Short mmCIF file of C-alpha atoms and ligand atoms in Angstrom, two decimals:
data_model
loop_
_atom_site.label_atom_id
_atom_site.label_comp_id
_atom_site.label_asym_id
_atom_site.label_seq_id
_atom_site.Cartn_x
_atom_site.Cartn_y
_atom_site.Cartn_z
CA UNK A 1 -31.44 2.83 29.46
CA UNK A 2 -33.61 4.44 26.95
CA UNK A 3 -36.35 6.33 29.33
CA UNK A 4 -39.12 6.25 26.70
CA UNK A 5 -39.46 2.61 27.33
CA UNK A 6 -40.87 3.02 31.03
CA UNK A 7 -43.93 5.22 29.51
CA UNK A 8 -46.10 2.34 29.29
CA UNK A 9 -44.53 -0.35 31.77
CA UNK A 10 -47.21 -3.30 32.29
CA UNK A 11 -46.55 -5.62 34.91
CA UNK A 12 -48.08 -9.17 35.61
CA UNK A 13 -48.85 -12.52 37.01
CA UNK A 14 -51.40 -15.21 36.01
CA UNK A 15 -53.47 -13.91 38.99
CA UNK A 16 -54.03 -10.59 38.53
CA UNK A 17 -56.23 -12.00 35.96
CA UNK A 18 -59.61 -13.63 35.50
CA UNK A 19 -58.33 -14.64 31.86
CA UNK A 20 -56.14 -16.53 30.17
CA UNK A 21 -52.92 -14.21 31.18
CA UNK A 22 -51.38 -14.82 27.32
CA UNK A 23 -53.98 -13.25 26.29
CA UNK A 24 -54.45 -10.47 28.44
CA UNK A 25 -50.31 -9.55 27.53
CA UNK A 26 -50.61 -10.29 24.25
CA UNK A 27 -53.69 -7.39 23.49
CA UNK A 28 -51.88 -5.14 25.84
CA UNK A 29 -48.50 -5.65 23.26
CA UNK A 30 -50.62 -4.93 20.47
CA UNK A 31 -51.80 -1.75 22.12
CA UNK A 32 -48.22 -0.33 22.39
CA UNK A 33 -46.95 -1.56 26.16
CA UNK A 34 -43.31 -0.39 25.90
CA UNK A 35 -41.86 -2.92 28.77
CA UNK A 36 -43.46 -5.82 30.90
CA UNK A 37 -42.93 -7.21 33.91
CA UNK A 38 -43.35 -10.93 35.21
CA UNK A 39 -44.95 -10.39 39.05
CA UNK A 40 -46.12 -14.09 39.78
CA UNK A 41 -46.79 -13.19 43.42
CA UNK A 42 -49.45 -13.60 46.19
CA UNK A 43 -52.65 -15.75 46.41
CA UNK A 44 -53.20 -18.42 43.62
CA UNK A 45 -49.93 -17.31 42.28
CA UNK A 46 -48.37 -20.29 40.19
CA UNK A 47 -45.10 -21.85 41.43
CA UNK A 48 -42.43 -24.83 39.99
CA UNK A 49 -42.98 -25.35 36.52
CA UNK A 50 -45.82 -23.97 35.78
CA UNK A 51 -45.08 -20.30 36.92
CA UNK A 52 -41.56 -21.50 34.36
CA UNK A 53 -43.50 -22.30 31.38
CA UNK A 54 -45.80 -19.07 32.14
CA UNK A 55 -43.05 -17.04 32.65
CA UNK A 56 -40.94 -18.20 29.33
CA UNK A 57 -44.54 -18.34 26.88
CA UNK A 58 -44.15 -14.56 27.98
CA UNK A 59 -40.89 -13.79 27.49
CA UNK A 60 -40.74 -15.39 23.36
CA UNK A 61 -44.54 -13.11 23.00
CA UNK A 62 -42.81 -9.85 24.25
CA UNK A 63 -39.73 -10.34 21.57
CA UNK A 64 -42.30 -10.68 19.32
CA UNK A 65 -43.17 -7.55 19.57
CA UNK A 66 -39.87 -6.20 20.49
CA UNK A 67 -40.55 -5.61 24.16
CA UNK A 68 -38.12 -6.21 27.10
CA UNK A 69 -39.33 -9.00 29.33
CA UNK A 70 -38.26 -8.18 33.17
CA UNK A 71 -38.91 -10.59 36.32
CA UNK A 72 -39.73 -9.31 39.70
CA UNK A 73 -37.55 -10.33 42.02
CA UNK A 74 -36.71 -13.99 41.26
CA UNK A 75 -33.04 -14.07 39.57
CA UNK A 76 -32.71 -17.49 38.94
CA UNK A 77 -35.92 -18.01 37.03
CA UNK A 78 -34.58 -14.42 34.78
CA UNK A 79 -31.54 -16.15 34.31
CA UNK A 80 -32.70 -19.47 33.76
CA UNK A 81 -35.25 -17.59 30.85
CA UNK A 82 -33.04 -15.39 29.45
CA UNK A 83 -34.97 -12.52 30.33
CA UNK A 84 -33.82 -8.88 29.65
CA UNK A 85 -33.60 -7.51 33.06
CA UNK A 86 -34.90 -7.81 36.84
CA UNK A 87 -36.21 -5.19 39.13
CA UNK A 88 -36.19 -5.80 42.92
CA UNK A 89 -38.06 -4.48 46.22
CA UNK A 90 -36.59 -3.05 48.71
CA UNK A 91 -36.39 -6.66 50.38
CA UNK A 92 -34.92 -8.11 47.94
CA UNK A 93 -31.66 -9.27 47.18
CA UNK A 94 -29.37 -6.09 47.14
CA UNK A 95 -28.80 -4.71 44.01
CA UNK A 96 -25.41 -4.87 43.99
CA UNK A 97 -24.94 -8.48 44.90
CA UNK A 98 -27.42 -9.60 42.33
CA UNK A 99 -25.51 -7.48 39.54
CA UNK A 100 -22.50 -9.94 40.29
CA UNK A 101 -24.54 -12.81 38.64
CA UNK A 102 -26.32 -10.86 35.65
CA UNK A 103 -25.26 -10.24 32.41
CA UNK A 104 -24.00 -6.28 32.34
CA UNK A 105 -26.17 -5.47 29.41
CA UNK A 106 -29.83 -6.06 31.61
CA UNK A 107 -31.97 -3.85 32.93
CA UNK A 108 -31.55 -3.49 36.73
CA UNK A 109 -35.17 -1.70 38.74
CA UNK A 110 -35.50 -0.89 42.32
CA UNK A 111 -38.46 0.26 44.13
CA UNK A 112 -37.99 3.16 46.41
CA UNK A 113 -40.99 4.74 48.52
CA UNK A 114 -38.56 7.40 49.51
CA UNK A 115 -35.78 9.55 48.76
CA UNK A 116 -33.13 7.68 50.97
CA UNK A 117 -33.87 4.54 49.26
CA UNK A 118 -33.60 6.03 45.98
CA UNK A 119 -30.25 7.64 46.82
CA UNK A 120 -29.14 4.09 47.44
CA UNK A 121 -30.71 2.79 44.44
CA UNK A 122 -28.98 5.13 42.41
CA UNK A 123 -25.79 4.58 44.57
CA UNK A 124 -26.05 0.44 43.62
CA UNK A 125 -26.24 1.20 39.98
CA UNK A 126 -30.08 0.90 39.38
CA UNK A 127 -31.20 2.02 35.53
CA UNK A 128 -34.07 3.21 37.13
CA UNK A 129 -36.09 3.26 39.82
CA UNK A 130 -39.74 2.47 40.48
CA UNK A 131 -41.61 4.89 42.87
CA UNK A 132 -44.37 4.27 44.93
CA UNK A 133 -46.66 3.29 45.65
CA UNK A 134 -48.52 6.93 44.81
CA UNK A 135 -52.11 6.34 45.35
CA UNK A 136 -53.61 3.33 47.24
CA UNK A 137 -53.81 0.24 45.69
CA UNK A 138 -55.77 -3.33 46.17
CA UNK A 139 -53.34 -5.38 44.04
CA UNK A 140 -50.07 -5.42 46.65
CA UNK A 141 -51.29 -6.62 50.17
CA UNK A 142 -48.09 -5.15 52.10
CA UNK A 143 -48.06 -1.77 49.83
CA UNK A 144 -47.05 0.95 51.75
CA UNK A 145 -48.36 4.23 52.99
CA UNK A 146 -49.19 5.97 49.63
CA UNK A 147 -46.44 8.82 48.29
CA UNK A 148 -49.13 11.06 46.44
CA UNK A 149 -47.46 12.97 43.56
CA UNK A 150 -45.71 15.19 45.78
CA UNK A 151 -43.62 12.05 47.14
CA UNK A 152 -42.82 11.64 43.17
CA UNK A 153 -41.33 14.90 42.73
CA UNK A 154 -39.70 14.96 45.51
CA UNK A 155 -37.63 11.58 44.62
CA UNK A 156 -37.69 13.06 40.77
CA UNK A 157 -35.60 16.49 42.42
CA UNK A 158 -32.91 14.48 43.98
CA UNK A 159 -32.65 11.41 40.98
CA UNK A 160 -31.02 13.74 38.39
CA UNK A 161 -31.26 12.50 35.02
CA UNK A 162 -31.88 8.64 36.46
CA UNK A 163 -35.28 6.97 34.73
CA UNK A 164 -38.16 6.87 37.28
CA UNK A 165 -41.57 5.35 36.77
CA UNK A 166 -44.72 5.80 38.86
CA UNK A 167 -46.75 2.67 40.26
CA UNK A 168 -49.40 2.20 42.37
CA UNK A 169 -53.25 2.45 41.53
CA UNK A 170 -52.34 4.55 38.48
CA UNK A 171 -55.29 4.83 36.05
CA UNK A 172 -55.71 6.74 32.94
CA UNK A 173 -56.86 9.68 34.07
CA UNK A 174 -53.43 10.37 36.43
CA UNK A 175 -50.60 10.41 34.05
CA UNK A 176 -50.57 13.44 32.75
CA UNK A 177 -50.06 14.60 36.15
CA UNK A 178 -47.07 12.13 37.14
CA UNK A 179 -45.58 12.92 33.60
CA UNK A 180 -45.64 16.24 34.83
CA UNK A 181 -44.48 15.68 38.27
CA UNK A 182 -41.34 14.36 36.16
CA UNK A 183 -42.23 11.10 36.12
CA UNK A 184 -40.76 8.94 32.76
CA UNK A 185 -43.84 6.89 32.68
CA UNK A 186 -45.89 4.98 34.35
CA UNK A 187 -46.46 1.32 35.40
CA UNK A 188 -49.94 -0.46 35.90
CA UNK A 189 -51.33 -3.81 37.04
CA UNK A 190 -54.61 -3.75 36.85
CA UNK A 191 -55.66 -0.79 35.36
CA UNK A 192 -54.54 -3.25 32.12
CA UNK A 193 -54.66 -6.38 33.50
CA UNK A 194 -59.00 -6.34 34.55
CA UNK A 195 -60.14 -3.85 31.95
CA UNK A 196 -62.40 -5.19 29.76
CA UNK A 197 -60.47 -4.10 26.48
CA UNK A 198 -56.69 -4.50 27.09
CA UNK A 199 -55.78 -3.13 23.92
CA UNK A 200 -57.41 0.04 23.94
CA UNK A 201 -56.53 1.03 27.28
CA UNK A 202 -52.64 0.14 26.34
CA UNK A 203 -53.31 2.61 23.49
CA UNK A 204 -54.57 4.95 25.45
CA UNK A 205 -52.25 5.21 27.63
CA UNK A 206 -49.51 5.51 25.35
CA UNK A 207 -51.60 8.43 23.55
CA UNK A 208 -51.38 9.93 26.92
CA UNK A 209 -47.66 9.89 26.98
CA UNK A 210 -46.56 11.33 24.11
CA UNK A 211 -48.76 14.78 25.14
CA UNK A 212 -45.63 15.30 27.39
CA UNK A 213 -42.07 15.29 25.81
CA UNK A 214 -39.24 13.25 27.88
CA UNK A 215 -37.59 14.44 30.99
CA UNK A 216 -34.32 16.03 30.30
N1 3NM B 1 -45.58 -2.26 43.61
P1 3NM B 1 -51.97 -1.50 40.48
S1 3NM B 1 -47.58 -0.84 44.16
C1 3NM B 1 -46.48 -4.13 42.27
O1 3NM B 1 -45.40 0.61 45.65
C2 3NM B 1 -46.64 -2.87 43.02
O2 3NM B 1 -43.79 -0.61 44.91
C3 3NM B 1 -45.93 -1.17 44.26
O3 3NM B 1 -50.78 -2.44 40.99
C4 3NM B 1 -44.98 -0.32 45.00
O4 3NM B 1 -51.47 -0.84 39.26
C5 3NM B 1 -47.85 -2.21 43.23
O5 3NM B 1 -53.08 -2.47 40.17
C6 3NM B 1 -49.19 -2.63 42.72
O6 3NM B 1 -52.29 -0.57 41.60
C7 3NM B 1 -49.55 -1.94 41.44
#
């Protein structure tokens, strides 16, 4: 996959919002998010056909704007949506199996907290891998112990020329850092999602990423 379209990875679910969560995605295109994720997960999360109708409204307002539309986890509903890709946890589905049942051309994440699991990412054909979480976060109850941006480079040194995006309580002010640490970009909840100015902050930190040219 094209790395320069993890540099400003938003990911949500209609929870992780106190507004309409159209909206929210919708400012957050127009401020230059370069690929979005559908997490509907956790308390007050939506289920049945609601979380569909959510989930496909989403999909047709990121080809507006010419953004890949990935679902967490659930490969049915991607399927069923005709999304562009799914990325998976590290209990998940395997990789590998749920390849079988996807068309070849989608993107395929996995989240790795270490570098064993990001060997076997890379060794089950992931297009890139999602690291984390580096700093502590409130938005994933079962997050794990945090990585720091040591943890980063250390995954970035054995990933060779793999994509890898940073996640976990990422805000503005880190991503030069994590760019640095040889991170492709960087993936947010709700340093977009609760922010009183979705737009901007997108902007911003796409402005952010372009001080620091692509890994190579
Ligand atoms: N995955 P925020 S951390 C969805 O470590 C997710 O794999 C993580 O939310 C991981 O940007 C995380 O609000 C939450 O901290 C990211």
């Amino acid at each position: 996959m094209n790395r320069e379209l993890l540099q400003v990875y938003f990911i949500m679910g209609s929870n992780n919002t106190n507004r309409d969560p159209l909206a929210v995605l919708e400012e957050a295109l127009q401020g230059g998010i370069t690929i979005f994720q559908f997490r509907e997960k956790g308390a007050g999360a939506l289920i049945g056909e609601e979380k569909r109708t959510l989930a496909s409204k989403m999909k047709e307002l990121c080809h507006r704007y010419n953004v890949p539309f990935i679902v967490n986890d659930e490969v049915d509903l991607a399927i069923e949506i005709e999304a562009d890709g799914i990325h998976v946890g590290q209990d998940d589905e395997p990789l590998i199996q749920l390849k079988q049942r996807c068309p070849d051309n989608w993107i395929f994440g996995v989240s790795a907290t270490n570098e064993k699991e990001a060997r076997q990412a890379i060794k089950d054909g992931a297009d890139y891998i999602g690291v984390g979480p580096i700093y502590g976060t409130a938005t994933k109850e079962d997050a794990k112990q945090p990585i720091g941006v040591e943890g980063l480079a250390g995954i970035r040194a054995i990933a060779g020329d793999i994509p890898i995006v940073a996640i976990g309580g990422i805000k503005l002010g880190h991503v030069l850092r994590l760019r640095k640490a040889g991170a492709d970009g960087v993936s947010v909840i709700s340093a977009i999602s609760q922010v009183e100015k979705p737009r901007q902050t997108a902007e911003l930190f796409k402005k952010y990423n372009q001080y620091i040219p692509s890994y190579s």
